[in-house]
CSV table of C-alpha atoms and ligand atoms in Angstrom, one decimal:
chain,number,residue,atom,x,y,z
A,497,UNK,CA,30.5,25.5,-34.0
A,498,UNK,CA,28.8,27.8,-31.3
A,499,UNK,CA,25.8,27.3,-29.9
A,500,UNK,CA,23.5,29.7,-28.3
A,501,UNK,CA,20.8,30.1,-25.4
A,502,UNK,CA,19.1,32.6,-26.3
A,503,UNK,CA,16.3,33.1,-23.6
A,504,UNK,CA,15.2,36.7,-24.4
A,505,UNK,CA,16.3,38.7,-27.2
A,506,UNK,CA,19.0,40.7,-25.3
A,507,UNK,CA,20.8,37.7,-24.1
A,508,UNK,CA,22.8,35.3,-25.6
A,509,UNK,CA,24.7,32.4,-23.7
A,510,UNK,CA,27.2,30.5,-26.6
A,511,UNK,CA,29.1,26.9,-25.7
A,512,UNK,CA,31.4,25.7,-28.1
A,513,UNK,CA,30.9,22.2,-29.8
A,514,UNK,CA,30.6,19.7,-32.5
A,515,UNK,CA,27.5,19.1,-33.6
A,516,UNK,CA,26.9,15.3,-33.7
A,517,UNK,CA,23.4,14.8,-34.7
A,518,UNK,CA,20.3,17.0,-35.9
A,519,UNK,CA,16.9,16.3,-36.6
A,520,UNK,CA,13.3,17.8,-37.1
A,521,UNK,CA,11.3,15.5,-35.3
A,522,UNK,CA,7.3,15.8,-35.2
A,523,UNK,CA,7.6,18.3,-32.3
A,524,UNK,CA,10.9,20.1,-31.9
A,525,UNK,CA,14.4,20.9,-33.2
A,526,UNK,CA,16.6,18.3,-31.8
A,527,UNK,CA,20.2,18.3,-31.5
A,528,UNK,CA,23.3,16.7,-29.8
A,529,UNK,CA,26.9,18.6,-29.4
A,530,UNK,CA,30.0,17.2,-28.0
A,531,UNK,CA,31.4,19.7,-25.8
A,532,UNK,CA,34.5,20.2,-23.9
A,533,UNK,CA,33.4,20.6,-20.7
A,534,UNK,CA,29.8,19.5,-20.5
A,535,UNK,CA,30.7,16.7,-22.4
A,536,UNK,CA,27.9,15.6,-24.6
A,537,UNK,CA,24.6,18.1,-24.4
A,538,UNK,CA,21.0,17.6,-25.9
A,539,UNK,CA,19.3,20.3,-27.3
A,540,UNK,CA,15.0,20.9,-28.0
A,541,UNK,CA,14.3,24.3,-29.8
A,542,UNK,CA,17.9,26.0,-29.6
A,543,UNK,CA,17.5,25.1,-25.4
A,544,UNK,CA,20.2,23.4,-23.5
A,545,UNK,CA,17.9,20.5,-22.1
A,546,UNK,CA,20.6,18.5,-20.4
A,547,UNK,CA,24.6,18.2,-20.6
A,548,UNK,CA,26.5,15.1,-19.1
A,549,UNK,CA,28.7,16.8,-16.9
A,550,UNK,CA,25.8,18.8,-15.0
A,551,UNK,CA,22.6,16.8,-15.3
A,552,UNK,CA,22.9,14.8,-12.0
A,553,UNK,CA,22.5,18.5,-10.2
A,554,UNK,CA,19.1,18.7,-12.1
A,555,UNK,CA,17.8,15.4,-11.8
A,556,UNK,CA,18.7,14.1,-8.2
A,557,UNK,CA,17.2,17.6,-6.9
A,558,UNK,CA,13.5,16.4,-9.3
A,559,UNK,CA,14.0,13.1,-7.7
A,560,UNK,CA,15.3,12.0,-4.5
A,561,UNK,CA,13.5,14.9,-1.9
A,562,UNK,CA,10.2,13.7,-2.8
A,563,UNK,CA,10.9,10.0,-3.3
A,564,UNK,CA,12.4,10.3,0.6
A,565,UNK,CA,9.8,12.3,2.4
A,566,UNK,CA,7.1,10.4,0.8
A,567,UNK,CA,6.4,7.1,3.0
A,568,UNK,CA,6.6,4.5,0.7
A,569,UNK,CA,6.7,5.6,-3.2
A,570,UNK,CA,5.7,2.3,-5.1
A,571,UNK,CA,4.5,3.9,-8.5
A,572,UNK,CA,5.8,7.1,-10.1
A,573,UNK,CA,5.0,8.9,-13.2
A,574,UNK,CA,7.6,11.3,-15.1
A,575,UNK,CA,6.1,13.4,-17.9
A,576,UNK,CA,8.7,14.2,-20.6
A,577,UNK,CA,12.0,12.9,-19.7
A,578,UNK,CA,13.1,11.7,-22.6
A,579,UNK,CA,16.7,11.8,-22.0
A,580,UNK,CA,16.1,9.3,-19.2
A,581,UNK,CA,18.1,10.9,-16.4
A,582,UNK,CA,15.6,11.1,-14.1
A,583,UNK,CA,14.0,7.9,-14.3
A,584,UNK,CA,18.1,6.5,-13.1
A,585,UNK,CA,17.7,8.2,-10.2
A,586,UNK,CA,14.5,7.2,-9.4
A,587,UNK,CA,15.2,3.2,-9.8
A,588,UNK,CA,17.9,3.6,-7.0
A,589,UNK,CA,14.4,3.6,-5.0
A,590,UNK,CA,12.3,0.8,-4.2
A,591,UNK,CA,10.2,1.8,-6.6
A,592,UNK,CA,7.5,-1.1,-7.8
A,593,UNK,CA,6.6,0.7,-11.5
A,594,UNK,CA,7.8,3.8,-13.3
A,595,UNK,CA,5.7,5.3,-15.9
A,596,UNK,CA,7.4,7.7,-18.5
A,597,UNK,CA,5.1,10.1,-20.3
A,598,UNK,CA,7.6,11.2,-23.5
A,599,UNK,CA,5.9,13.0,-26.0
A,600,UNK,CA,8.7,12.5,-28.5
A,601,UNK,CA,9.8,8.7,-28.9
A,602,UNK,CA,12.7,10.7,-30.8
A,603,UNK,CA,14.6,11.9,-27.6
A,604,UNK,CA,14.8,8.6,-25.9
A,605,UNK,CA,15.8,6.9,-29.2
A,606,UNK,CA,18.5,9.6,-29.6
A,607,UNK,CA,19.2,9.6,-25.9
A,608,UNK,CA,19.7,6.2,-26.1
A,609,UNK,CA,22.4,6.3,-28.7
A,610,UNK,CA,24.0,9.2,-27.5
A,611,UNK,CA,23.4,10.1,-24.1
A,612,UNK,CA,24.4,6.6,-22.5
A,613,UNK,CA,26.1,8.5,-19.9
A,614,UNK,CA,22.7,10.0,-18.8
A,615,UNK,CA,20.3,7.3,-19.3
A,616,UNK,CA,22.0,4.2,-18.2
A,617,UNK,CA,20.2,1.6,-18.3
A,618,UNK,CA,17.1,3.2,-17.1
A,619,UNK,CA,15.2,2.5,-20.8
A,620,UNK,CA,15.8,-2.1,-20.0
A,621,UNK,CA,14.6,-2.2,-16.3
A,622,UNK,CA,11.8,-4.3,-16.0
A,623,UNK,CA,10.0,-1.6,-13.7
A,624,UNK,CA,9.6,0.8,-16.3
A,625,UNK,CA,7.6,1.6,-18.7
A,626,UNK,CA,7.3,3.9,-21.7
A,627,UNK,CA,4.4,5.7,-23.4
A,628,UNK,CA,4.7,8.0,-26.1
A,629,UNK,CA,1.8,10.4,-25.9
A,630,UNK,CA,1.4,13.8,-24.5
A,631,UNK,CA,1.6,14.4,-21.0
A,632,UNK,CA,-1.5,16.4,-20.5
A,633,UNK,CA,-3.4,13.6,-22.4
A,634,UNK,CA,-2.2,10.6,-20.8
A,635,UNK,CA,-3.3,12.6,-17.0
A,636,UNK,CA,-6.3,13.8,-18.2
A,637,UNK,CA,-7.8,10.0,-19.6
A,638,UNK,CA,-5.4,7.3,-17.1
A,639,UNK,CA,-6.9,5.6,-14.3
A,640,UNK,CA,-4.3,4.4,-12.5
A,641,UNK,CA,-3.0,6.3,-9.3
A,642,UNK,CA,0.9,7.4,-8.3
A,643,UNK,CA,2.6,7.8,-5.1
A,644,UNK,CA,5.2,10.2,-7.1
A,645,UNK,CA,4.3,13.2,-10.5
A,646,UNK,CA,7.4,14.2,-12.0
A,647,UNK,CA,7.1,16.3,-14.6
A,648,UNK,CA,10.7,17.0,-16.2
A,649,UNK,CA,9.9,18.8,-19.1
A,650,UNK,CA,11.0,22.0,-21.1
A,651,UNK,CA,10.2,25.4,-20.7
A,652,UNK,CA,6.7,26.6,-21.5
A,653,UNK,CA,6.8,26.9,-25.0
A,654,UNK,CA,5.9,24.2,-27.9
A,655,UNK,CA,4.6,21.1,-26.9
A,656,UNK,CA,5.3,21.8,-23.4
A,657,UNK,CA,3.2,24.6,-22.9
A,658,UNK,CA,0.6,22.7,-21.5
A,659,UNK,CA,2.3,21.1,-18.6
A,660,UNK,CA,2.2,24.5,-17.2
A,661,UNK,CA,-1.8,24.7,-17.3
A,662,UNK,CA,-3.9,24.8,-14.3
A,663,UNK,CA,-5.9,22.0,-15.8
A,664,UNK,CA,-2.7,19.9,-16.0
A,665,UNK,CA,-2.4,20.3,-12.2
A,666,UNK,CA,-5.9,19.8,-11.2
A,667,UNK,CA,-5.4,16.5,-13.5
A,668,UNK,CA,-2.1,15.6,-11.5
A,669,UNK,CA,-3.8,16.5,-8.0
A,670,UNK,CA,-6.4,13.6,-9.0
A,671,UNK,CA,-4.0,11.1,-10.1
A,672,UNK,CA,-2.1,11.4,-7.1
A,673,UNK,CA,-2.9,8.8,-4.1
A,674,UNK,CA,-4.1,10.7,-1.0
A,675,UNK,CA,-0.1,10.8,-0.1
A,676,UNK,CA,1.1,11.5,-3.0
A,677,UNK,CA,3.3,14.3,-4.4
A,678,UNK,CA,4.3,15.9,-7.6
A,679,UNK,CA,7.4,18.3,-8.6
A,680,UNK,CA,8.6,20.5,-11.3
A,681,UNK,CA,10.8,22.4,-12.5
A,682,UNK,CA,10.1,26.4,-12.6
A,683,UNK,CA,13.1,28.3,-14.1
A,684,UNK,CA,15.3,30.2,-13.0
A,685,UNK,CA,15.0,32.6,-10.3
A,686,UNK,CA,16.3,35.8,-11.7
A,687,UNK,CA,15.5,35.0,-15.0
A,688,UNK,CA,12.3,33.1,-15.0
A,689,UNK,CA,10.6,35.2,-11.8
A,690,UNK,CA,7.2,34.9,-14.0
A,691,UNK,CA,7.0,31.2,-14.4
A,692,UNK,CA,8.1,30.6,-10.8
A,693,UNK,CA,5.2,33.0,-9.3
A,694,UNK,CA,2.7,31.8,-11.3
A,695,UNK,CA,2.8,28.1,-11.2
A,696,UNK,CA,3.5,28.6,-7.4
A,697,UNK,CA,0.1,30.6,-7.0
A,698,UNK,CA,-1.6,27.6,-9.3
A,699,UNK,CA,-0.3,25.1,-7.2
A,700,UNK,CA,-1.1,26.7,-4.0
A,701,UNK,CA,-5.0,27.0,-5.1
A,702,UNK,CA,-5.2,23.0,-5.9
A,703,UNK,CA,-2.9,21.9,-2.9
A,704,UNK,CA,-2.7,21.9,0.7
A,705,UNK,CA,1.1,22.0,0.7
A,706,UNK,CA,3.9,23.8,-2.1
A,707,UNK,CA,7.5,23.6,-1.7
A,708,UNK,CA,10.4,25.8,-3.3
A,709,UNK,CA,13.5,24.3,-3.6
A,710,UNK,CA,16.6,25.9,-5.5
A,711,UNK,CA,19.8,24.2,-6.5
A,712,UNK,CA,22.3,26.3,-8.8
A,713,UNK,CA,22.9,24.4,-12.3
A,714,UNK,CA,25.3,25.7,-14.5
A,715,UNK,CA,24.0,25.4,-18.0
A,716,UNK,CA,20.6,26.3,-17.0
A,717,UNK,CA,21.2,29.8,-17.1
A,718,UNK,CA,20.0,32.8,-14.3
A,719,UNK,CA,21.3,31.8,-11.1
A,720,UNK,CA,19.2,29.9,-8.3
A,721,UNK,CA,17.4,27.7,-10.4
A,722,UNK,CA,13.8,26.5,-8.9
A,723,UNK,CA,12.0,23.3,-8.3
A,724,UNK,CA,8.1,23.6,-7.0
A,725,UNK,CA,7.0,20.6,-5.1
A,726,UNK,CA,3.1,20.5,-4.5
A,727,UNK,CA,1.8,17.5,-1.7
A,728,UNK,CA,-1.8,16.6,-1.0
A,729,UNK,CA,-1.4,16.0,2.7
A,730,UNK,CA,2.4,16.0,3.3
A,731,UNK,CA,4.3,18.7,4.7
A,732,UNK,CA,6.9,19.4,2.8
A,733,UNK,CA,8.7,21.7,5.0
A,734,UNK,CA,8.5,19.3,7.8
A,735,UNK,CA,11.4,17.7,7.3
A,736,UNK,CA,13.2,15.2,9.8
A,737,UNK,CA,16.7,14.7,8.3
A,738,UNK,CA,17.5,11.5,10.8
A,739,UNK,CA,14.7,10.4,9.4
A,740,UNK,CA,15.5,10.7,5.8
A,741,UNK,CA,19.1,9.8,6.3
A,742,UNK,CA,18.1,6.1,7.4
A,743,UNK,CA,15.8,6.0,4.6
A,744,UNK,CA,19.3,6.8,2.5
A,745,UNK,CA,21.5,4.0,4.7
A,746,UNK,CA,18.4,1.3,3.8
A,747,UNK,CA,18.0,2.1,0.2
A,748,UNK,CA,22.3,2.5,0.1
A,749,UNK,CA,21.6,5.4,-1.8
A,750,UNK,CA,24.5,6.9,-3.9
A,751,UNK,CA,24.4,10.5,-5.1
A,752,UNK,CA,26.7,13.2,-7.0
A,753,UNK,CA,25.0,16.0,-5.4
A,754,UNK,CA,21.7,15.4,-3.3
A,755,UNK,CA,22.2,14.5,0.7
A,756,UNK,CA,20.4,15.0,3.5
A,757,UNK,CA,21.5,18.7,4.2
A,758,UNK,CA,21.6,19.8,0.5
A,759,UNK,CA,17.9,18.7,0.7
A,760,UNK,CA,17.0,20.5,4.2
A,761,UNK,CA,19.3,23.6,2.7
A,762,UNK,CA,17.4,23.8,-0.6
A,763,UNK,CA,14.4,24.6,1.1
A,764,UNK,CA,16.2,27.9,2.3
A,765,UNK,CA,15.4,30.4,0.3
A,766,UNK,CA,16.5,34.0,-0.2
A,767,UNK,CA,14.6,36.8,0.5
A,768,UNK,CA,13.8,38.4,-3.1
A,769,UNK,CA,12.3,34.7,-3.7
A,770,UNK,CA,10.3,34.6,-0.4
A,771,UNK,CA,8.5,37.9,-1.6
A,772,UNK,CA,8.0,36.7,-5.3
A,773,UNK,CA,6.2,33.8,-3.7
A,774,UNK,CA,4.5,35.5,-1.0
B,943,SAM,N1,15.6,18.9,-17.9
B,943,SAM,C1,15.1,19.5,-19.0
B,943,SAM,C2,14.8,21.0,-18.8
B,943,SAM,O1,14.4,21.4,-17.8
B,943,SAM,O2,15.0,21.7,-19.8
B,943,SAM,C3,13.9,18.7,-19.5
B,943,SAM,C4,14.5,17.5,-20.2
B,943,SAM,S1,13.5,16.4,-21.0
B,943,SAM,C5,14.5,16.1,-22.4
B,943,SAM,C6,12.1,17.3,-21.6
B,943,SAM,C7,11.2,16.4,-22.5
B,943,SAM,O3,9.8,16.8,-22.4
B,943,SAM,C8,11.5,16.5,-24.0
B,943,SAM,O4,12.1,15.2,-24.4
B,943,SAM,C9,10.2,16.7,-24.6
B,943,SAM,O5,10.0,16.0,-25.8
B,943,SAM,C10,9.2,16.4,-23.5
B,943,SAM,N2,7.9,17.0,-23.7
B,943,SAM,C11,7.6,18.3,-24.0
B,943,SAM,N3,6.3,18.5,-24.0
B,943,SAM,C12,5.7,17.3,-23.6
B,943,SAM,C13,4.3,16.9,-23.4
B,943,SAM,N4,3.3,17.7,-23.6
B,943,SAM,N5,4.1,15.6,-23.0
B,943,SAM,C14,5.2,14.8,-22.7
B,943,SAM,N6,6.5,15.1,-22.9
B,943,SAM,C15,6.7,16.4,-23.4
């Protein structure tokens, strides 16, 4: 069967594939498709969350910049993530504790039985630790502190909608320790112009420092697709790539797609985005 991204009502993105699993959970429309060349892909709301064959683009891009140009990251927080492919890449780190945020226990059950590919064995690791509870909640009541905020979720609609609140930063910004930095991803560049703009101006009225990075991942469709990274007192444009490439020899980091130049290069950014930002 075809199924279709829809993203605006005048266009219409199809991959072909067997259905293997569908369910109405609490929150969203969720369903897994074997396909033939993204392999197996999850699904929330009729939108292409993650596919096997293209997900490490996505999640070593949310990962691995911030977890290098921070000093020392001991204790990271993902919100959403259910799929668990970010919280593999960020074990590879010397990482103490790593709190996921899902607000659907649904996706990492289903993840877990389908998407072993993606998650690994990111959901046993002593380190981690899962919470099922909304995103904006859990920031809003915890008292703990984090070197690293990841917040891998969907696009602003359904439960999501709030991680895209400037009350959900503020939150972050105060969970953050005084190093600390947090990253997102904001659409696509052609595409999603609005959501990039505006959660770059939010960011840039709560902190000192805001990043856009673009990496280009297929089935997230429109091009460039962007990343915002926010810091309370780390420049995230000063970047010493000796510097992070020992950090990469020490840890004996092994990637698909991140390294040491992708990261300096993704910082690069074309001019029609430099003026949507500006
Ligand atoms: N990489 C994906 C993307 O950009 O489309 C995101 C993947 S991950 C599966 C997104 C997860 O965020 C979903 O499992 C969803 O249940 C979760 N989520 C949505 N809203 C949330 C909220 N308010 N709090 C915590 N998790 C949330």
């Amino acid at each position: 069967m075809w199924f279709y991204e829809s993203l605006y009502p005048d266009i219409k993105i199809g991959i072909k594939g067997n259905c293997l699993y569908e369910k109405k959970t609490r929150y969203q429309n969720m369903k897994i498709y074997s396909t033939a060349r993204f392999g197996r892909m999850l699904t929330l709301d009729g939108a292409i969350q993650t596919t096997e064959k293209d997900e490490f683009i996505y999640h070593e891009m949310l990962t691995h910049p911030v977890l290098l140009i921070h000093p020392n990251p001991k204790k990271v927080l993902v919100i959403g993530g259910g799929d668990g492919g970010a919280v593999r890449e960020i074990l590879k780190h010397r990482v103490e504790k790593v709190y996921l945020v899902e607000i659907d226990k649904e996706v990492v059950d289903i993840s877990k039985r389908y998407l072993k590919k993606i998650c690994g064995n990111a959901f046993s690791d002593k380190r981690v630790k899962l919470i099922v509870d909304d995103g904006a909640r859990f920031i809003q009541k915890t008292k703990e502190k984090f070197d690293i905020v990841i917040v891998d979720s969907p696009d602003p609609i359904g439960p999501a909608k709030i991680l895209f609140s400037k009350k959900f930063y503020t939150n972050i910004y105060s969970v953050l320790n005084s190093k600390g930095i947090m990253i997102r991803q904001s659409g696509s560049t052609v595409l999603q112009k609005e959501e990039l703009r505006t959660n770059y101006k939010i960011l840039s009225k709560i902190f000192p420092y805001v990043s856009v990075q673009i990496a280009a991942i297929p089935t997230y469709i429109g091009g460039f697709f962007s990343l915002l990274a926010a810091s309370k007192s780390i420049n995230l444009y000063d970047f010493d790539i000796e510097k992070v490439e020992k950090k990469i020899k020490k840890i004996k980091l092994t990637t698909n797609y991140y390294n040491s130049h992708i990261h300096m290069g993704s910082l690069l950014l074309p001019t029609y985005i430099r003026r949507l930002i500006s």
